[in-house]
Short mmCIF file of C-alpha atoms in Angstrom, two decimals:
data_model
loop_
_atom_site.label_atom_id
_atom_site.label_comp_id
_atom_site.label_asym_id
_atom_site.label_seq_id
_atom_site.Cartn_x
_atom_site.Cartn_y
_atom_site.Cartn_z
CA MET K 880 88.86 28.55 128.50
CA ALA K 881 92.11 28.38 126.56
CA PRO K 882 92.40 30.61 123.49
CA GLU K 883 92.55 29.25 119.96
CA PRO K 884 96.13 28.55 118.75
CA THR K 885 95.80 31.17 116.00
CA ALA K 886 94.60 33.79 118.46
CA LEU K 887 97.42 32.92 120.83
CA LEU K 888 100.01 33.21 118.06
CA VAL K 889 98.63 36.57 116.95
CA GLU K 890 98.67 37.80 120.55
CA VAL K 891 102.29 36.75 120.95
CA LEU K 892 103.37 38.28 117.63
CA VAL K 893 101.68 41.59 118.44
CA ARG K 894 103.30 41.64 121.86
CA VAL K 895 106.76 40.80 120.50
CA ALA K 896 106.42 43.36 117.69
CA SER K 897 105.49 46.14 120.11
CA ILE K 898 108.36 45.25 122.43
CA THR K 899 110.76 45.12 119.48
CA VAL K 900 109.81 48.65 118.43
CA PHE K 901 110.50 50.01 121.90
CA ILE K 902 113.72 48.03 122.23
CA ALA K 903 114.97 49.29 118.85
CA LEU K 904 114.13 52.87 119.79
CA GLY K 905 115.64 52.59 123.25
CA VAL K 906 118.77 50.75 122.18
CA GLY K 907 119.28 53.20 119.33
CA LEU K 908 119.02 56.25 121.57
CA ALA K 909 121.19 54.60 124.21
CA SER K 910 123.85 53.69 121.66
CA VAL K 911 123.93 57.25 120.36
CA ALA K 912 124.23 58.56 123.92
CA VAL K 913 127.13 56.23 124.65
CA GLU K 914 128.88 57.05 121.36
CA PHE K 915 128.69 60.79 122.07
CA GLY K 916 129.78 60.40 125.69
CA ALA K 917 126.53 61.55 127.32
CA VAL K 918 126.75 58.77 129.89
CA GLU K 919 129.93 60.28 131.28
CA TYR K 920 128.08 63.27 132.72
CA ILE K 921 126.58 61.04 135.40
CA ALA K 922 130.04 60.65 136.85
CA GLY K 923 130.00 64.31 137.86
CA PHE K 924 128.08 63.20 140.94
CA ALA K 925 131.05 61.04 141.99
CA ARG K 926 133.57 63.78 142.59
CA PRO K 927 132.03 65.20 145.81
CA LEU K 928 132.06 61.69 147.29
CA THR K 929 135.83 61.29 147.36
CA GLN K 930 136.47 64.00 149.97
CA PRO K 931 134.18 62.64 152.75
CA ALA K 932 135.53 59.15 151.98
CA ASN K 933 139.10 60.40 152.56
CA LEU K 934 140.13 59.47 149.02
CA PRO K 935 142.22 61.56 146.61
CA PRO K 936 140.56 63.33 143.63
CA GLU K 937 142.08 60.79 141.25
CA VAL K 938 139.51 58.25 142.45
CA GLY K 939 136.77 60.53 141.10
CA THR K 940 138.40 60.24 137.69
CA ALA K 941 138.40 56.47 137.97
CA ILE K 942 134.69 56.57 138.83
CA LEU K 943 134.10 58.69 135.73
CA ALA K 944 135.86 56.04 133.69
CA THR K 945 133.74 53.34 135.40
CA THR K 946 130.55 55.05 134.27
CA ALA K 947 131.76 54.99 130.70
CA SER K 948 133.58 51.65 130.98
CA PRO K 949 133.85 49.44 134.09
CA THR K 950 136.97 47.82 132.64
CA ALA K 951 138.66 51.20 132.28
CA GLY K 952 137.63 52.31 135.79
CA TYR K 953 138.87 49.13 137.43
CA GLY K 954 142.08 49.34 135.43
CA MET K 955 142.74 52.86 136.68
CA LEU K 956 142.16 51.85 140.30
CA ALA K 957 144.53 48.93 139.82
CA GLU K 958 147.17 51.36 138.55
CA TYR K 959 146.62 53.64 141.57
CA ARG K 960 147.05 50.67 143.91
CA GLU K 961 150.12 49.43 142.06
CA ALA K 962 151.71 52.89 142.18
CA GLY K 963 151.10 53.17 145.92
CA LEU K 964 148.55 56.00 145.76
CA LEU K 965 146.00 53.71 147.46
CA ASP K 966 146.64 50.85 149.86
CA ASP K 967 144.46 47.74 149.89
CA ARG K 968 141.88 49.15 152.29
CA ALA K 969 141.52 52.39 150.33
CA THR K 970 141.24 50.42 147.09
CA LEU K 971 138.43 48.26 148.50
CA VAL K 972 136.59 51.41 149.55
CA ALA K 973 137.03 52.90 146.08
CA VAL K 974 135.82 49.68 144.42
CA THR K 975 132.74 49.69 146.66
CA MET K 976 132.03 53.33 145.82
CA ASN K 977 132.20 52.44 142.12
CA THR K 978 129.11 50.21 142.35
CA PHE K 979 126.37 52.72 141.55
CA PHE K 980 128.34 54.32 138.75
CA GLY K 981 129.01 50.97 137.11
CA PHE K 982 125.27 50.29 137.39
CA ALA K 983 124.46 53.68 135.83
CA GLN K 984 126.03 52.61 132.54
CA HIS K 985 123.64 49.66 132.34
CA ILE K 986 120.65 51.97 132.70
CA PHE K 987 121.52 53.42 129.30
CA THR K 988 122.71 50.25 127.62
CA PHE K 989 120.35 47.57 128.99
CA TYR K 990 117.73 48.45 131.59
CA ALA K 991 116.03 51.38 129.85
CA PRO K 992 116.24 50.19 126.23
CA VAL K 993 115.72 46.45 126.78
CA LEU K 994 114.38 45.38 130.17
CA ILE K 995 111.71 48.04 130.75
CA PRO K 996 110.02 47.48 127.34
CA ILE K 997 109.89 43.74 128.08
CA LEU K 998 108.53 44.06 131.61
CA GLY K 999 106.28 47.03 131.01
CA LEU K 1000 106.66 50.53 132.41
CA LYS K 1001 105.42 49.94 135.97
CA VAL K 1002 107.23 46.70 136.77
CA GLY K 1003 110.27 47.73 134.74
CA LEU K 1004 110.68 51.00 136.62
CA MET K 1005 110.10 49.27 139.96
CA TYR K 1006 112.76 46.67 139.22
CA VAL K 1007 115.32 49.13 137.84
CA GLY K 1008 114.56 51.48 140.73
CA ALA K 1009 115.14 48.67 143.23
CA ARG K 1010 118.43 47.75 141.60
CA ALA K 1011 119.45 51.42 141.52
CA LEU K 1012 118.69 51.86 145.24
CA ILE K 1013 120.64 48.67 146.04
CA SER K 1014 123.64 49.94 144.07
CA LEU K 1015 123.33 53.39 145.63
CA ALA K 1016 123.22 51.84 149.11
CA ILE K 1017 126.43 49.92 148.37
CA THR K 1018 128.11 53.10 147.14
CA GLY K 1019 126.92 54.90 150.27
CA THR K 1020 128.38 52.10 152.38
CA GLY K 1021 131.69 52.67 150.61
CA VAL K 1022 131.62 56.38 151.42
CA ALA K 1023 130.77 55.66 155.07
CA ALA K 1024 133.52 53.04 155.27
CA GLY K 1025 136.00 55.53 153.87
CA ALA K 1026 134.97 58.17 156.37
CA LEU K 1027 135.31 55.74 159.28
CA LEU K 1028 138.21 53.53 158.25
CA LEU K 1029 140.53 55.61 156.04
CA SER K 1030 143.08 58.20 156.96
CA GLU K 1031 146.24 59.71 155.50
CA ARG K 1032 148.02 56.43 156.23
CA ASN K 1033 145.92 54.70 153.55
CA VAL K 1034 146.67 57.22 150.81
CA ASP K 1035 150.06 58.43 149.58
CA THR K 1036 149.49 61.62 147.61
CA THR K 1037 153.21 62.09 147.01
CA VAL K 1038 153.27 59.38 144.33
CA GLU K 1039 152.24 59.94 140.75
CA ALA K 1040 150.23 57.19 139.12
CA ASP K 1041 151.07 56.88 135.46
CA VAL K 1042 147.51 56.54 134.23
CA ASP K 1043 146.26 58.02 130.97
CA GLU K 1044 142.60 58.66 131.88
CA GLY K 1045 141.68 59.72 128.40
CA ALA K 1046 143.31 56.68 126.87
CA ALA K 1047 141.63 54.40 129.39
CA VAL K 1048 138.21 55.62 128.35
CA GLU K 1049 139.20 55.81 124.71
CA ALA K 1050 140.32 52.20 124.73
CA ASP K 1051 136.80 51.14 125.52
CA GLY K 1052 135.26 53.35 122.89
CA SER K 1053 133.63 56.04 125.01
CA GLY K 1054 136.02 58.95 124.46
CA SER K 1055 136.54 58.63 120.77
CA GLY K 1056 137.23 61.62 118.58
CA ARG K 1057 135.51 60.05 115.59
CA ASP K 1058 133.32 62.24 113.45
CA ARG K 1059 129.56 62.30 113.92
CA ARG K 1060 128.79 60.11 110.94
CA ALA K 1061 131.05 57.35 112.22
CA LYS K 1062 129.50 57.57 115.67
CA PHE K 1063 125.97 57.32 114.30
CA ARG K 1064 127.06 54.38 112.16
CA ALA K 1065 128.58 52.65 115.20
CA ALA K 1066 125.37 53.30 117.17
CA ALA K 1067 123.27 51.82 114.37
CA GLU K 1068 125.47 48.73 114.15
CA SER K 1069 125.24 48.26 117.91
CA THR K 1070 121.46 48.58 117.77
CA VAL K 1071 121.07 46.05 114.97
CA GLU K 1072 123.38 43.59 116.73
CA LYS K 1073 121.43 43.79 119.97
CA ILE K 1074 118.07 43.46 118.22
CA ARG K 1075 119.30 40.38 116.33
CA ASP K 1076 120.40 38.86 119.61
CA ILE K 1077 117.26 39.62 121.61
CA VAL K 1078 114.26 39.35 119.30
CA PRO K 1079 114.56 35.67 118.31
CA ARG K 1080 114.85 34.70 121.98
CA LEU K 1081 112.00 37.04 122.81
CA LEU K 1082 109.73 35.38 120.26
CA VAL K 1083 110.63 31.78 121.14
CA VAL K 1084 110.54 32.13 124.92
CA TYR K 1085 107.41 34.29 124.92
CA LEU K 1086 105.61 31.80 122.67
CA ILE K 1087 106.60 28.86 124.87
CA VAL K 1088 105.54 30.60 128.07
CA ALA K 1089 102.27 31.84 126.60
CA THR K 1090 101.48 28.32 125.35
CA LEU K 1091 102.29 26.71 128.68
CA VAL K 1092 100.21 29.27 130.55
CA ALA K 1093 97.26 28.88 128.18
CA TYR K 1094 97.31 25.09 127.82
CA TYR K 1095 99.06 23.87 130.96
CA GLU K 1096 96.20 21.78 132.29
CA GLU K 1097 95.45 20.29 128.87
CA ILE K 1098 99.12 19.38 128.25
CA VAL K 1099 99.68 17.74 131.64
CA THR K 1100 96.32 15.94 131.50
CA ALA K 1101 97.05 14.60 128.00
CA LEU K 1102 100.52 13.38 128.99
CA LEU K 1103 99.93 12.16 132.54
CA GLY K 1104 96.18 11.87 132.97
CA SER K 1105 95.70 14.54 135.65
CA PRO K 1106 96.12 18.32 135.68
CA ASP K 1107 98.30 18.01 138.80
CA ALA K 1108 99.94 14.69 138.02
CA LEU K 1109 103.37 16.26 138.37
CA GLY K 1110 102.58 17.31 141.92
CA ILE K 1111 104.12 20.71 141.20
CA ALA K 1112 101.86 22.60 143.55
CA GLY K 1113 102.72 20.37 146.51
CA ALA K 1114 106.42 20.30 145.73
CA VAL K 1115 106.94 24.04 145.53
CA ALA K 1116 104.41 25.08 148.17
CA PRO K 1117 106.90 25.07 151.09
CA ILE K 1118 109.40 27.22 149.18
CA THR K 1119 106.95 29.70 147.74
CA GLY K 1120 105.06 29.78 151.02
CA ALA K 1121 108.22 30.77 152.88
CA LEU K 1122 108.92 33.55 150.39
CA GLY K 1123 105.30 34.59 150.00
CA LEU K 1124 105.59 34.19 146.22
CA PRO K 1125 103.40 32.27 143.77
CA SER K 1126 104.59 28.82 142.66
CA ALA K 1127 105.46 30.24 139.23
CA ALA K 1128 108.36 32.01 140.93
CA ILE K 1129 110.40 28.80 140.96
CA PRO K 1130 110.79 28.33 137.18
CA THR K 1131 111.07 32.10 136.77
CA ILE K 1132 114.01 32.24 139.17
CA ALA K 1133 115.63 29.31 137.37
CA VAL K 1134 115.41 31.09 134.01
CA PHE K 1135 116.42 34.44 135.47
CA ALA K 1136 119.48 32.85 137.06
CA VAL K 1137 120.73 31.74 133.65
CA ASP K 1138 119.99 34.95 131.74
CA THR K 1139 118.40 38.22 132.84
CA THR K 1140 116.79 38.99 129.49
CA ASN K 1141 115.26 35.54 129.19
CA GLY K 1142 114.04 35.79 132.77
CA ALA K 1143 112.29 39.06 131.99
CA ILE K 1144 110.76 37.54 128.85
CA PHE K 1145 109.61 34.55 130.89
CA ILE K 1146 107.92 36.55 133.64
CA ALA K 1147 106.32 39.23 131.42
CA PRO K 1148 103.22 37.23 130.38
CA LEU K 1149 102.81 36.00 133.96
CA ILE K 1150 102.59 39.60 135.09
CA GLU K 1151 100.03 40.38 132.41
CA ASN K 1152 97.76 37.45 133.34
CA GLY K 1153 97.86 38.32 137.04
CA THR K 1154 100.03 35.42 138.25
CA PHE K 1155 102.43 37.98 139.71
CA THR K 1156 101.67 41.33 141.23
CA ALA K 1157 104.17 44.06 140.46
CA ARG K 1158 105.87 43.71 143.84
CA ALA K 1159 105.93 39.92 143.69
CA ALA K 1160 107.47 40.08 140.21
CA VAL K 1161 110.21 42.44 141.34
CA ALA K 1162 110.92 40.31 144.41
CA THR K 1163 111.12 37.18 142.25
CA MET K 1164 113.57 38.84 139.88
CA LEU K 1165 115.71 40.02 142.79
CA VAL K 1166 115.87 36.46 144.12
CA GLY K 1167 116.82 35.38 140.62
CA GLY K 1168 119.44 38.09 140.69
CA ILE K 1169 121.06 36.55 143.78
CA VAL K 1170 121.22 33.16 142.08
CA SER K 1171 122.47 34.63 138.80
CA PHE K 1172 125.08 36.62 140.71
CA ALA K 1173 126.40 33.39 142.21
CA VAL K 1174 126.58 31.84 138.74
CA SER K 1175 128.18 34.90 137.13
CA THR K 1176 130.80 35.05 139.89
CA PHE K 1177 132.26 31.78 138.64
CA LYS K 1178 131.73 32.50 134.96
CA ARG K 1179 132.82 36.14 134.77
CA SER K 1180 133.77 37.83 138.06
CA ILE K 1181 136.56 35.49 139.09
CA PRO K 1182 138.40 35.64 135.73
CA PHE K 1183 137.88 39.41 135.49
CA GLN K 1184 138.83 40.32 139.06
CA TYR K 1185 141.79 37.94 139.16
CA GLY K 1186 142.97 39.40 135.86
CA ILE K 1187 142.77 42.96 137.21
CA TRP K 1188 144.03 42.47 140.77
CA GLY K 1189 145.65 39.06 141.01
CA ARG K 1190 144.28 36.11 142.96
CA GLU K 1191 144.75 37.33 146.54
CA PHE K 1192 143.36 40.86 146.30
CA GLY K 1193 140.89 39.82 143.58
CA SER K 1194 139.37 37.35 146.05
CA LYS K 1195 138.93 40.16 148.58
CA VAL K 1196 137.13 42.30 145.99
CA ILE K 1197 134.82 39.41 145.07
CA VAL K 1198 133.98 38.70 148.73
CA VAL K 1199 133.22 42.35 149.50
CA ASN K 1200 131.09 42.74 146.35
CA THR K 1201 129.21 39.51 147.02
CA VAL K 1202 128.46 40.18 150.68
CA LEU K 1203 127.26 43.73 150.10
CA LYS K 1204 125.05 42.79 147.14
CA VAL K 1205 123.44 39.87 148.95
CA VAL K 1206 122.86 41.93 152.10
CA PHE K 1207 121.19 44.83 150.33
CA ILE K 1208 119.16 42.60 148.01
CA ALA K 1209 117.95 40.82 151.15
CA VAL K 1210 116.94 44.17 152.64
CA ALA K 1211 115.03 45.01 149.46
CA LEU K 1212 113.29 41.62 149.62
CA VAL K 1213 112.22 42.23 153.21
CA VAL K 1214 110.50 45.41 152.07
CA LEU K 1215 108.94 43.86 148.98
CA LEU K 1216 107.85 40.63 150.68
CA ALA K 1217 106.25 42.27 153.70
CA PRO K 1218 102.79 40.70 154.18
CA THR K 1219 101.00 43.91 153.22
CA ALA K 1220 103.25 44.64 150.23
CA ILE K 1221 102.25 41.81 147.91
#
């Protein structure tokens, strides 16, 4: 039996309010951490990776900059390549090794403060953990590739790359010498901006999804005369059957492909009502991630990578990034979609 509209609205408002509190708290703490440079300490794990990968110590500095600012890190690697410190092969290895450390920044700025509160602790941690393992596997692949494919011929340590590491990080706002009050003020402004951006979408999308879930049969019957007049179940059965996912995965993937936050908002009530198990939800979001990655490649990656590297080498970076991400997401899906997993 479908709930009363008032009860449904109250349920949605309570849910959105609770998520908003956690998002505000998480975003606030994350913004403070970024302003005071706490995120940079993660990059300490990068330095021991350069030696087995046959890369010079300067690459560890670029990885540090990537953790604080991907733009700064990529810019430093571009300078090293331009100066002749790294050849193309060594640069591709370094870019691949950067993957996990670029992801680590998003743990503080997006996954922990925004996505986990929306998805709930269990599913949120499973999804972020899966993405972290995928990124870590790509970084590990970079280290292995460096160990196997690089030698002294790929690195010229006699050149000096004119790169101001401090300025590179500073330019993106992570190494600022501002006083504490200014940093707290900047963190507060960042928090308010993100809340203003997320909460209206959260409320609208959550209300739409909750309404559709609660009154789907009534709406379709009233419009078309039959609860399955659209033939949705038959149309999506072959696809969802092949993936082992519920039919609700199809619209979820479509939304997730357009925007990660909206995708999480869309799937959250479907997790709560039992449409998705935790593993099925994570698998669905990873599939959505593949589609969204294809979309973002044209919208963001191509302009960014071409701007950093130029068209020829930028295309190589995009191909390597794309292949590795798709391969390791596919591996994660095999694990999650095993017959006994879901």
